[in-house]
mmCIF file of C-alpha atoms and ligand atoms in Angstrom:
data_model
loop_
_atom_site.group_PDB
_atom_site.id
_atom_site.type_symbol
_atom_site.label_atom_id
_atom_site.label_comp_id
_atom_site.label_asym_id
_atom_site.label_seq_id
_atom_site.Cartn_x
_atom_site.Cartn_y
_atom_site.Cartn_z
ATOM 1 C CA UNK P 1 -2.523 -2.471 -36.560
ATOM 2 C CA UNK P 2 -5.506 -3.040 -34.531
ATOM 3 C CA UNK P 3 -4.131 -3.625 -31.151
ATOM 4 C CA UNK P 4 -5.915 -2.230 -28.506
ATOM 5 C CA UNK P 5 -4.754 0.757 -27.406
ATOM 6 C CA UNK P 6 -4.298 1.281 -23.463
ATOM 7 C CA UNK P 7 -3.282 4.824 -21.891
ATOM 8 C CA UNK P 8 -1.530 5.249 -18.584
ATOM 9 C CA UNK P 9 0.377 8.496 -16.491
ATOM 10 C CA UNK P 10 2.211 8.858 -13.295
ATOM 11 C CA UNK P 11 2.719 11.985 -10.911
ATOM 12 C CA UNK P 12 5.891 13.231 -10.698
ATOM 13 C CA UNK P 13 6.311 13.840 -6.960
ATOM 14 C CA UNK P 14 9.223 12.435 -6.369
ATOM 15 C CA UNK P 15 11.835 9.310 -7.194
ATOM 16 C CA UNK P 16 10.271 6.123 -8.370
ATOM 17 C CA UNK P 17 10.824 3.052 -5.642
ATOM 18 C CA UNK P 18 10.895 -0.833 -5.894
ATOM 19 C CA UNK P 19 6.743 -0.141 -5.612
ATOM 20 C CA UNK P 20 6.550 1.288 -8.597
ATOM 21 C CA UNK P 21 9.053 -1.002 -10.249
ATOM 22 C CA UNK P 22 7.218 -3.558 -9.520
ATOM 23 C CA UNK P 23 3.617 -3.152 -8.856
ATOM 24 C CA UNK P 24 3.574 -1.073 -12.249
ATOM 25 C CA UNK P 25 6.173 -0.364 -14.072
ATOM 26 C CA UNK P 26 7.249 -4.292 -14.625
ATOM 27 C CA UNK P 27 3.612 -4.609 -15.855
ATOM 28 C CA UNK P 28 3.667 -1.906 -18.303
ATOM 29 C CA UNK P 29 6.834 -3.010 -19.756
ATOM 30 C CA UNK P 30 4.956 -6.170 -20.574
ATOM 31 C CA UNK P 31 2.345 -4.484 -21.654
ATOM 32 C CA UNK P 32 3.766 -3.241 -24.596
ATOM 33 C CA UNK P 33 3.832 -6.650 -26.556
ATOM 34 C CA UNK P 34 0.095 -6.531 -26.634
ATOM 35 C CA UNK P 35 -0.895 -3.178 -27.151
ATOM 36 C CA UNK P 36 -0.247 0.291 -28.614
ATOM 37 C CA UNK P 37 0.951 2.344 -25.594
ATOM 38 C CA UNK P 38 0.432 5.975 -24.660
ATOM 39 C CA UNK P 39 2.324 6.841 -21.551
ATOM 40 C CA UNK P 40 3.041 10.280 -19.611
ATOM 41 C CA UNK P 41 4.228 12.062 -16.987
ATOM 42 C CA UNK P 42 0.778 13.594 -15.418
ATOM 43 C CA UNK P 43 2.690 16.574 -13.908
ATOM 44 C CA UNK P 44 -0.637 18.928 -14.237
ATOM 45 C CA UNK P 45 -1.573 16.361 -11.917
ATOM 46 C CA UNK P 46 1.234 16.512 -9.781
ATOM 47 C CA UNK P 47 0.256 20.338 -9.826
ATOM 48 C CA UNK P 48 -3.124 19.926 -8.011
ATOM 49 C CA UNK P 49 -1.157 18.362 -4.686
ATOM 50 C CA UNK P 50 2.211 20.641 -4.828
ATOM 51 C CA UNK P 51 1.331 23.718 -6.811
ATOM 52 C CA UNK P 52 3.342 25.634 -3.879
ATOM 53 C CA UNK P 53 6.297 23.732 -4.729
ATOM 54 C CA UNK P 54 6.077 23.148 -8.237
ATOM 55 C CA UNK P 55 10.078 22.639 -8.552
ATOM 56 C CA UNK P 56 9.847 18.806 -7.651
ATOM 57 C CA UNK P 57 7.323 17.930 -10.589
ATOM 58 C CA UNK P 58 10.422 19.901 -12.866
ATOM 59 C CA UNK P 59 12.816 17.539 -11.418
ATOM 60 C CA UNK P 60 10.905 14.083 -10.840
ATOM 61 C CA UNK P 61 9.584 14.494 -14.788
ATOM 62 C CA UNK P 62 12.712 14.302 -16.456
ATOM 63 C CA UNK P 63 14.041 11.459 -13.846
ATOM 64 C CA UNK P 64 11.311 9.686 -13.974
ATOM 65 C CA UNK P 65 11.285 9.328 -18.225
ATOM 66 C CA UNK P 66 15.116 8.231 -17.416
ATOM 67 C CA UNK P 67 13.774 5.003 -15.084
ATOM 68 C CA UNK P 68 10.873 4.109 -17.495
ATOM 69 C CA UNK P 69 13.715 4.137 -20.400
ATOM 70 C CA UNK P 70 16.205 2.261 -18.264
ATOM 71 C CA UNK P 71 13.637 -0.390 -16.988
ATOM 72 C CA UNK P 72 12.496 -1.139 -20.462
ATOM 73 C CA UNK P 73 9.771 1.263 -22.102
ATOM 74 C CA UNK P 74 10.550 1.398 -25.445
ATOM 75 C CA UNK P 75 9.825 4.518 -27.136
ATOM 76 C CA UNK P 76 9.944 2.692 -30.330
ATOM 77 C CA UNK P 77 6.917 0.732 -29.784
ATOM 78 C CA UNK P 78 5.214 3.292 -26.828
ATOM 79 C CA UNK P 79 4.311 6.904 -26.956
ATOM 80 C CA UNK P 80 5.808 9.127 -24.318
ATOM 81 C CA UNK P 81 5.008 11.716 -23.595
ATOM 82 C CA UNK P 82 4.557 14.453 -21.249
ATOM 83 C CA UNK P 83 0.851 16.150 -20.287
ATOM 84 C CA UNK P 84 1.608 19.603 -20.323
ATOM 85 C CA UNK P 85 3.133 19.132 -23.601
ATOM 86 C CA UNK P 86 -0.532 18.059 -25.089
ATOM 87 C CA UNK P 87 -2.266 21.469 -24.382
ATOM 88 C CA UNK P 88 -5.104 19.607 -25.858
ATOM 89 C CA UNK P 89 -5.911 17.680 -22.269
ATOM 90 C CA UNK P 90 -6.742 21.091 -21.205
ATOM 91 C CA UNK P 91 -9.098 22.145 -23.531
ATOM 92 C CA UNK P 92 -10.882 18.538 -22.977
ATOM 93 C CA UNK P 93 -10.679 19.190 -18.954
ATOM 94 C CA UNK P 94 -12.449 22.247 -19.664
ATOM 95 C CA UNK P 95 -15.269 20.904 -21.657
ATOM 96 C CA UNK P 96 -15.432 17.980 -19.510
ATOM 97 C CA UNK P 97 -16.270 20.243 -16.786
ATOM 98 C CA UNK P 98 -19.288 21.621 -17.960
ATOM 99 C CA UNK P 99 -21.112 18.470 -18.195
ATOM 100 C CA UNK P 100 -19.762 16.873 -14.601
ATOM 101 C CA UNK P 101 -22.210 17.344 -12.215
ATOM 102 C CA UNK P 102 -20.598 18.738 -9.451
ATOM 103 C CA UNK P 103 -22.210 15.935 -6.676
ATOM 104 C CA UNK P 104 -20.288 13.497 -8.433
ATOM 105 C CA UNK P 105 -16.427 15.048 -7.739
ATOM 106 C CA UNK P 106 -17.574 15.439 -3.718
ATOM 107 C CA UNK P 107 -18.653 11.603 -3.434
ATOM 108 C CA UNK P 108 -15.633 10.704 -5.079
ATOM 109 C CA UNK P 109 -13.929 7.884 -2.535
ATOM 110 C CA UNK P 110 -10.320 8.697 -3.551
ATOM 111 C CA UNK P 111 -11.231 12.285 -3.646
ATOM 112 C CA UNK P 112 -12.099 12.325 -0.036
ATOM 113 C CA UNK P 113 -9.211 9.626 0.878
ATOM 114 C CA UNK P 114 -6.720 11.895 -0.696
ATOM 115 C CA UNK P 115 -7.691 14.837 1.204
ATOM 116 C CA UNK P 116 -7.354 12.988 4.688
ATOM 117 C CA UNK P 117 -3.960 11.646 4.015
ATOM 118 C CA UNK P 118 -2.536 14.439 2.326
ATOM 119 C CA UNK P 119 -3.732 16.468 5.395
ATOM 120 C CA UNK P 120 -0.849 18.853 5.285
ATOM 121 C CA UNK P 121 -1.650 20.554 2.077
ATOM 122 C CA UNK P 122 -4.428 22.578 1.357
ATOM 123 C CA UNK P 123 -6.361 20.730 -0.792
ATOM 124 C CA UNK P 124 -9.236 22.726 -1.000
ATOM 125 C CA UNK P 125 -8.850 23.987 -4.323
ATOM 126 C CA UNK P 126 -11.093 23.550 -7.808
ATOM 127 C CA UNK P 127 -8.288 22.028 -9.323
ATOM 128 C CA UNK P 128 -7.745 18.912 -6.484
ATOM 129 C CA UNK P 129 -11.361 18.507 -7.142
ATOM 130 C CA UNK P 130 -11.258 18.203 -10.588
ATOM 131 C CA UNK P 131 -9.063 16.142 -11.153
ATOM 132 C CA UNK P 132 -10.545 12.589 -12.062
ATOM 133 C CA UNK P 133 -12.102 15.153 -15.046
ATOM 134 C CA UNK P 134 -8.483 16.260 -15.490
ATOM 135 C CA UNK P 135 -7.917 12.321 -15.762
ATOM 136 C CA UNK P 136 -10.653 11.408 -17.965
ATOM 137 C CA UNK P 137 -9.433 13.733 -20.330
ATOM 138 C CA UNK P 138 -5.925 12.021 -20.818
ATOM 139 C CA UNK P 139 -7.557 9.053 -21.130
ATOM 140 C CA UNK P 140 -10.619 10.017 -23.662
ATOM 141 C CA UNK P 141 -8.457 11.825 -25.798
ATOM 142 C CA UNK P 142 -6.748 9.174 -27.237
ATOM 143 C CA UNK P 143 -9.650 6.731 -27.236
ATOM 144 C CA UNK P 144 -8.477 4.393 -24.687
ATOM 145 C CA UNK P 145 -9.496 0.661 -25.093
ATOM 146 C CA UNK P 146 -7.792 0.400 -21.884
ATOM 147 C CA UNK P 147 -6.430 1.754 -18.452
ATOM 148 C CA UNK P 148 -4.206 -0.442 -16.141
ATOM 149 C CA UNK P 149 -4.154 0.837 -12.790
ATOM 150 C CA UNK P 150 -4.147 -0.120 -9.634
ATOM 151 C CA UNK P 151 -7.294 -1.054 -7.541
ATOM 152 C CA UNK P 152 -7.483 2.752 -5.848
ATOM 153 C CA UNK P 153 -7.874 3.974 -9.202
ATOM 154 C CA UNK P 154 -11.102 2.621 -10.108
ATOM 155 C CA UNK P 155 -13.302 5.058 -8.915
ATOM 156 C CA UNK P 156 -11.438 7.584 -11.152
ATOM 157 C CA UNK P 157 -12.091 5.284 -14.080
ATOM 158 C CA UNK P 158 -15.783 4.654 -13.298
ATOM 159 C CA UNK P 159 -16.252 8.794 -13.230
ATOM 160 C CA UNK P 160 -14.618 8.624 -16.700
ATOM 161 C CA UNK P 161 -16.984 5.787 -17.897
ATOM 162 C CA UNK P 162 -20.149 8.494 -16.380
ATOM 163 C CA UNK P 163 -18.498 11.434 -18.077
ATOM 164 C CA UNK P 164 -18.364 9.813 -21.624
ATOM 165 C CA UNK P 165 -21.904 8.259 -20.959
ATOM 166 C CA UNK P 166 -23.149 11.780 -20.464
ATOM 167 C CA UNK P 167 -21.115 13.151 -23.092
ATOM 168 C CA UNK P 168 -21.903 10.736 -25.843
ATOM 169 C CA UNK P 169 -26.041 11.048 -24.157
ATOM 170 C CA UNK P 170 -25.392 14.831 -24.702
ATOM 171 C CA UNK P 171 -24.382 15.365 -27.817
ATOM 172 C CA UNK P 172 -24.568 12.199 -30.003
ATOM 173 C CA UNK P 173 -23.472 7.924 -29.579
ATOM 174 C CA UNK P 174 -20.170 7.324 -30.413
ATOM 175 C CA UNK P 175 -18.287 10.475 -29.921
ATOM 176 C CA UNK P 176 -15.525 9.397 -26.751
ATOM 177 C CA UNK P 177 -14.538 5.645 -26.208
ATOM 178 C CA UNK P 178 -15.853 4.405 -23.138
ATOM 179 C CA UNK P 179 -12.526 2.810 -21.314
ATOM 180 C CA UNK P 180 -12.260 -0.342 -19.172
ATOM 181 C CA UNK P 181 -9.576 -1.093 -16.494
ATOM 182 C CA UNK P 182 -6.843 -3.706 -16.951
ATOM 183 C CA UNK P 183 -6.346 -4.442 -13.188
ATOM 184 C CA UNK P 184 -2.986 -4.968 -11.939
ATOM 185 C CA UNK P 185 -2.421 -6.615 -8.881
ATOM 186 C CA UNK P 186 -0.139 -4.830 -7.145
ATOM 187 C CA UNK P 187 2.021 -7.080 -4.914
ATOM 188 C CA UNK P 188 2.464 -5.555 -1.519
ATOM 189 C CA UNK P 189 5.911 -4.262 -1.332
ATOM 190 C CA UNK P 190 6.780 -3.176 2.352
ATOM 191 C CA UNK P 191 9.149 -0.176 3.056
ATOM 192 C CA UNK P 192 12.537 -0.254 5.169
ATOM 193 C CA UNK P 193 10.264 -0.215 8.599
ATOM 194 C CA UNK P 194 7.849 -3.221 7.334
ATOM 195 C CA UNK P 195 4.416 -0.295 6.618
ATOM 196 C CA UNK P 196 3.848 0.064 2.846
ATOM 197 C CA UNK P 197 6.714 1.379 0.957
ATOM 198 C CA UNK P 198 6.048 4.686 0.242
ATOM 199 C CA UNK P 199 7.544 8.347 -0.500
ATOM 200 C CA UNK P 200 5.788 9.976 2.373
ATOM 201 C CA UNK P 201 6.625 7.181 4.979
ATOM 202 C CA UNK P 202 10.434 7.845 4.392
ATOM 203 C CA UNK P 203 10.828 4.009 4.159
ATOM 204 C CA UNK P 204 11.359 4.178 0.603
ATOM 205 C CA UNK P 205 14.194 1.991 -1.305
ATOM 206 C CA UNK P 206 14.562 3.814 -4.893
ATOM 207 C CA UNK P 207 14.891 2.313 -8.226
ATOM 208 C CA UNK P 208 17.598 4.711 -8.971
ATOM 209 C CA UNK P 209 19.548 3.789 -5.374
ATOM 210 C CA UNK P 210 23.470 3.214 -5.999
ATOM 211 C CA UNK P 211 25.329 0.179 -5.241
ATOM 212 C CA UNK P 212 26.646 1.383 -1.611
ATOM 213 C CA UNK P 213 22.845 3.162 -0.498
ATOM 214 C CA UNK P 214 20.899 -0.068 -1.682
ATOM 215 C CA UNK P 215 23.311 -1.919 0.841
ATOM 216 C CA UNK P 216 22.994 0.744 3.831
ATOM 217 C CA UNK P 217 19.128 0.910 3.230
ATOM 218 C CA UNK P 218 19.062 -3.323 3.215
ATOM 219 C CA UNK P 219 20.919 -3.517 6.128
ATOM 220 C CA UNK P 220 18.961 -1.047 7.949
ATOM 221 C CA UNK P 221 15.562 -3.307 7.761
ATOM 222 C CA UNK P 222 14.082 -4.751 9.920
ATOM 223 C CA UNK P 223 13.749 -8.547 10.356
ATOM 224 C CA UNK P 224 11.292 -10.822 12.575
ATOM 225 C CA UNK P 225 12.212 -9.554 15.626
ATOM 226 C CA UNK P 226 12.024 -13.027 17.226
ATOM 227 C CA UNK P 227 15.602 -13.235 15.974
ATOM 228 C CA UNK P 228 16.816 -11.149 18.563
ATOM 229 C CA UNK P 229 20.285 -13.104 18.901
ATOM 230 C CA UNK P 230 21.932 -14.605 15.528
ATOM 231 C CA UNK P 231 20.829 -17.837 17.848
ATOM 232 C CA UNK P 232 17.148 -17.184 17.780
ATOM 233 C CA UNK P 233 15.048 -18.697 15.241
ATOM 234 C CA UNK P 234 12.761 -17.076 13.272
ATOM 235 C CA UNK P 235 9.672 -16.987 10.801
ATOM 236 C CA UNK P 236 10.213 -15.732 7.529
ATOM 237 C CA UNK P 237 6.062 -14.477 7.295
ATOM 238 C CA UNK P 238 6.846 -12.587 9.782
ATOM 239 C CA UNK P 239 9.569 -11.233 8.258
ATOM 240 C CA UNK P 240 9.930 -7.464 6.794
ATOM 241 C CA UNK P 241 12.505 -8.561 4.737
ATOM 242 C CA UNK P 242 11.611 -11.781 3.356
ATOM 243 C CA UNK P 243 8.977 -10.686 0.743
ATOM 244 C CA UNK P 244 11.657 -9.015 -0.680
ATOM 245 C CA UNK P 245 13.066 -12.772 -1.690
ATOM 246 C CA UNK P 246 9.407 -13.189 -3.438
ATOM 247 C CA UNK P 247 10.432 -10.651 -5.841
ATOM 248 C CA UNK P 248 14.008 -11.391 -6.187
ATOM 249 C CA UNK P 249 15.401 -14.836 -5.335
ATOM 250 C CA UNK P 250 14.832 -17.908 -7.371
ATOM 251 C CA UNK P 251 12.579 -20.694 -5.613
ATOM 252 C CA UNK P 252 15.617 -22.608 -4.604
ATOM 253 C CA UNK P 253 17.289 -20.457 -2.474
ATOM 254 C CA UNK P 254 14.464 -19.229 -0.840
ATOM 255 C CA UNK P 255 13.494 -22.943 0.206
ATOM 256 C CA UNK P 256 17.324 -22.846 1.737
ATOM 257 C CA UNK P 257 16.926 -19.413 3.173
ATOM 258 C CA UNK P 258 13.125 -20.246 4.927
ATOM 259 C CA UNK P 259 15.049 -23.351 5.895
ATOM 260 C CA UNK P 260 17.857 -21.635 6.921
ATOM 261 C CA UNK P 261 15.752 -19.131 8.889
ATOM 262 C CA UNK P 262 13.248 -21.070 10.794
ATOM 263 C CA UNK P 263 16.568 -23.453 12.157
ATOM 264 C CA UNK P 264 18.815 -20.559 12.805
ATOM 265 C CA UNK P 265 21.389 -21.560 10.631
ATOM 266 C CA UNK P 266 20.823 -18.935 8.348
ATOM 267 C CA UNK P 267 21.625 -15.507 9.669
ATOM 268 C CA UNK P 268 19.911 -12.475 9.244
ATOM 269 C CA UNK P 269 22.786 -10.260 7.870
ATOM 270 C CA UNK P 270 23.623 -12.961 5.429
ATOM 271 C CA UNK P 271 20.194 -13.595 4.664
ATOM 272 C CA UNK P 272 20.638 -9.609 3.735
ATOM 273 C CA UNK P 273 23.416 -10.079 1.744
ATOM 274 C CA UNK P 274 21.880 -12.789 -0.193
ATOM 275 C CA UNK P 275 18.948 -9.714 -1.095
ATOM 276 C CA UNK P 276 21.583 -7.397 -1.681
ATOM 277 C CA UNK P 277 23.412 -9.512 -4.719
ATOM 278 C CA UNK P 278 20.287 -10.361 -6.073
ATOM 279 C CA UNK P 279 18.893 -6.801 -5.701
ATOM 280 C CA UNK P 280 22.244 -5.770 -6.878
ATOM 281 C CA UNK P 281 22.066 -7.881 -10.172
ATOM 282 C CA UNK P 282 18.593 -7.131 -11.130
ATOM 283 C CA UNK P 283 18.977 -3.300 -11.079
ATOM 284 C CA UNK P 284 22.595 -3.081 -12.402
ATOM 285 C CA UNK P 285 21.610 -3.068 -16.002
ATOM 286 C CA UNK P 286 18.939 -0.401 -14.938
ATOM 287 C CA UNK P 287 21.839 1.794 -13.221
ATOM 288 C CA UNK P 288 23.995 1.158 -16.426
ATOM 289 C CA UNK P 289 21.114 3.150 -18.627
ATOM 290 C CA UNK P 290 19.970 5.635 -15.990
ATOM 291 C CA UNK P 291 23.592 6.644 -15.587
ATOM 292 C CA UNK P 292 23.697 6.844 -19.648
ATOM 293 C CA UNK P 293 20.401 8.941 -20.151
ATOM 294 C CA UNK P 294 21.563 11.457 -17.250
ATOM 295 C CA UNK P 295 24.517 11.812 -19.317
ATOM 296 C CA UNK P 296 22.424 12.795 -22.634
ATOM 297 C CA UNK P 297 19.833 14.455 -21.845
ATOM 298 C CA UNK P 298 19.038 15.299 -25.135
ATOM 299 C CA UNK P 299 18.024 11.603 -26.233
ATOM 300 C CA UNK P 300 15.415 12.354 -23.765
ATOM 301 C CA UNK P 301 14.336 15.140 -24.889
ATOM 302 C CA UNK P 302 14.197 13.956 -28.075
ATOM 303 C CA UNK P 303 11.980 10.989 -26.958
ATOM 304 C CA UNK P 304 9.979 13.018 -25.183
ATOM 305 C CA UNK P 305 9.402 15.677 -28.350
ATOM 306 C CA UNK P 306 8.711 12.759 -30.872
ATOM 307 C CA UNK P 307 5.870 11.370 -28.226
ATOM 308 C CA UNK P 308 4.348 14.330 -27.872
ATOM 309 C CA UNK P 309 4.161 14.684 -31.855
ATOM 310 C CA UNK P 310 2.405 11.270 -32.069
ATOM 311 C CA UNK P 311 0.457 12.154 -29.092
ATOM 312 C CA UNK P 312 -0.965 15.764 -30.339
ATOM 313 C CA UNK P 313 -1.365 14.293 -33.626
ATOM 314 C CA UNK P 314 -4.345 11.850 -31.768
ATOM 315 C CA UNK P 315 -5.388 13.711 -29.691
ATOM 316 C CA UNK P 316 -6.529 16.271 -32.476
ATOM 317 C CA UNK P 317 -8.398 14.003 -34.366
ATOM 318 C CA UNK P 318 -10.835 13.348 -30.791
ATOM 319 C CA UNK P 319 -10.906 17.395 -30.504
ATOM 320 C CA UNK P 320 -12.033 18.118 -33.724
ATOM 321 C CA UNK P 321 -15.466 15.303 -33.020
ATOM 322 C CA UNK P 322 -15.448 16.835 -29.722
ATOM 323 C CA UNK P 323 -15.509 20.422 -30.845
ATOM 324 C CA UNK P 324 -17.946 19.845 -33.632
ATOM 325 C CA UNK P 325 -20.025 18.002 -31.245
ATOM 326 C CA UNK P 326 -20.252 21.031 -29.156
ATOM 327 C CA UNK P 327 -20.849 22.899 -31.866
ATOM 328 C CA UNK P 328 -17.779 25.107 -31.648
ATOM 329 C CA UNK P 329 -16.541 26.348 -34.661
ATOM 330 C CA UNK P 330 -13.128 25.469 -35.320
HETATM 331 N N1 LIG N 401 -4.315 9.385 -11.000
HETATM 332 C C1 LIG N 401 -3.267 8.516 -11.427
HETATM 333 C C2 LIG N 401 -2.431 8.096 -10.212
HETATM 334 O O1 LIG N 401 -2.387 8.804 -9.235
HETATM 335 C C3 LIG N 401 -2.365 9.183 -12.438
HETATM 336 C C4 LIG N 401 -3.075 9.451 -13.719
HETATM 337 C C5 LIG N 401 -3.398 10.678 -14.244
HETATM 338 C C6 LIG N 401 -3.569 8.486 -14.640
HETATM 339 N N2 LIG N 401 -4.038 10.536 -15.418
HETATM 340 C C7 LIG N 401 -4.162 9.212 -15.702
HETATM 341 C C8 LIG N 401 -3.542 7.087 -14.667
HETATM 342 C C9 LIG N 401 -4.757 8.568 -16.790
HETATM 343 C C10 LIG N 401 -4.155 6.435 -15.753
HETATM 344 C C11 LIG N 401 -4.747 7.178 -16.801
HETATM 345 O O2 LIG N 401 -1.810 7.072 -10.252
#
């Protein structure tokens, strides 16, 4: 039983996309033969960007516990759960916050990047700028060994590595784990119109797509626009399409379809369709569960209830060192 034990959360603003599948949810699944674990739905995070419009965390939470089921999270060996179920993270955030210096939440680099491209909300608020304390909190609380995340993350994680250096400095060595990062590299996965794929850019193909949308969306991308006749040759680096075939077309026919592409003998809407099956066969089993666990949504909540058991019954053994560190009488 002494696997390391690695925390992770996502915001629940909105449908999970082929990003997410596979930048980190593919990684996570692996994850799970190494170590013990905890992952949530951060929708107190999701509150801090769309507290006027709370109703999409509501309905991207339960969806989103649906696709990490149906992609292979395994509630058996992983603890999900979600964070406004552990009132605990609270109570943390709040005694977190009296030891954060205040200078070190305005130099934050993804504090200050979120706020530009996020420009639309009103981000102005304590609770935007407290989040990475927010964050440290779910990850402290259940002595993380680990975080993977993604490289914009980091300067979250190093403010939570400051935080328990200060804390445990404060009020005695030892108290909070102090957490490293497992880096994921997150392969670039380009949207319908060949810029990042991303929510907010409306270029967005999801996870949960069905059969007939995944085709319209595919057939709507763009190719290398060299290949303005079926006659025209092309390049597949140049190609919006193409990396999809990285992700999901064995070696051999993407040798015959670079082949194909650079000598025109390949065509671009067959070079879709050849996406499409593979796309097609890779997410059908994932359709097959989503479409079962939308059907009972009480196995979910069941999943979700046992998680948060495990999850409050760790997180109290951190709170009661951390109160009696503070010297609050519990
Ligand atoms: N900030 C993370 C993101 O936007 C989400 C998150 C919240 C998180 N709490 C966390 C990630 C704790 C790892 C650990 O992706």
């Amino acid at each position: 039983m002494d696997r390391k034990r690695i925390v992770s959360g996502i915001r629940p603003t909105g449908d999970l996309h082929l990003g997410h599948y596979l930048g980190v949810l593919k990684n996570w699944v692996g994850l799970q033969d190494e170590y013990q674990c905890f992952y949530f739905v951060a929708d107190w995070h999701a509150l801090t960007s769309e507290y006027r419009d709370p109703g999409i965390i509501e309905k991207s939470a339960r969806e989103m516990v649906i696709i990490w089921l149906s992609v292979g999270i395994d509630p058996e060996r992983s603890i999900l759960f979600r964070q406004s179920h552990i009132k605990s993270h609270a109570e943390l955030f709040l005694l977190l916050s009296m030891i954060t210096p205040l200078s070190w939440l305005e130099r934050n680099p993804t504090y200050k990047e979120m706020r530009e491209e996020l420009k639309g909300k009103d981000l102005g608020t304590f609770g935007f700028l407290g989040y990475p304390v927010l964050q440290a909190s779910d990850i402290v609380i259940y002595s993380a060994d680990q975080v993977p995340i993604g490289e914009d993350q980091l300067p979250h994680l190093e403010l939570t590595r400051e935080i328990v250096r200060r804390f445990n400095f404060l009020y005695g060595e030892g108290i909070l784990k102090e957490p490293k990062e497992i880096l994921t590299e997150a392969p670039k996965v380009p949207g319908l119109d060949g810029r990042k794929m991303s929510k907010s850019y409306d270029n967005a193909i999801f996870i949960s797509e069905t059969p007939e949308t995944l085709k319209l969306k595919v057939m709507q991308m763009l190719t290398d626009i060299k290949r303005k006749t079926r006659k025209d040759p092309g390049e597949p680096g140049d190609c919006n399409l193409y990396p999809f075939h990285t992700f999901f077309t064995d070696e051999e026919t993407r040798a015959e379809i670079e082949l194909g592409c650079r000598t025109a003998s390949l065509g671009c809407v067959d070079c879709k369709h050849i996406l499409i099956r593979n796309l097609t066969g890779e997410l059908q089993p994932v359709w097959e569960k989503v479409d079962y666990y939308r059907k009972h949504a009480s196995v979910v909540d069941d999943i979700l209830a046992q998680g948060a058991a495990k999850a409050v019954m760790e997180s109290d053994s951190t709170m009661t060192r951390v109160r009696s560190a503070m010297q609050l009488v519990t």
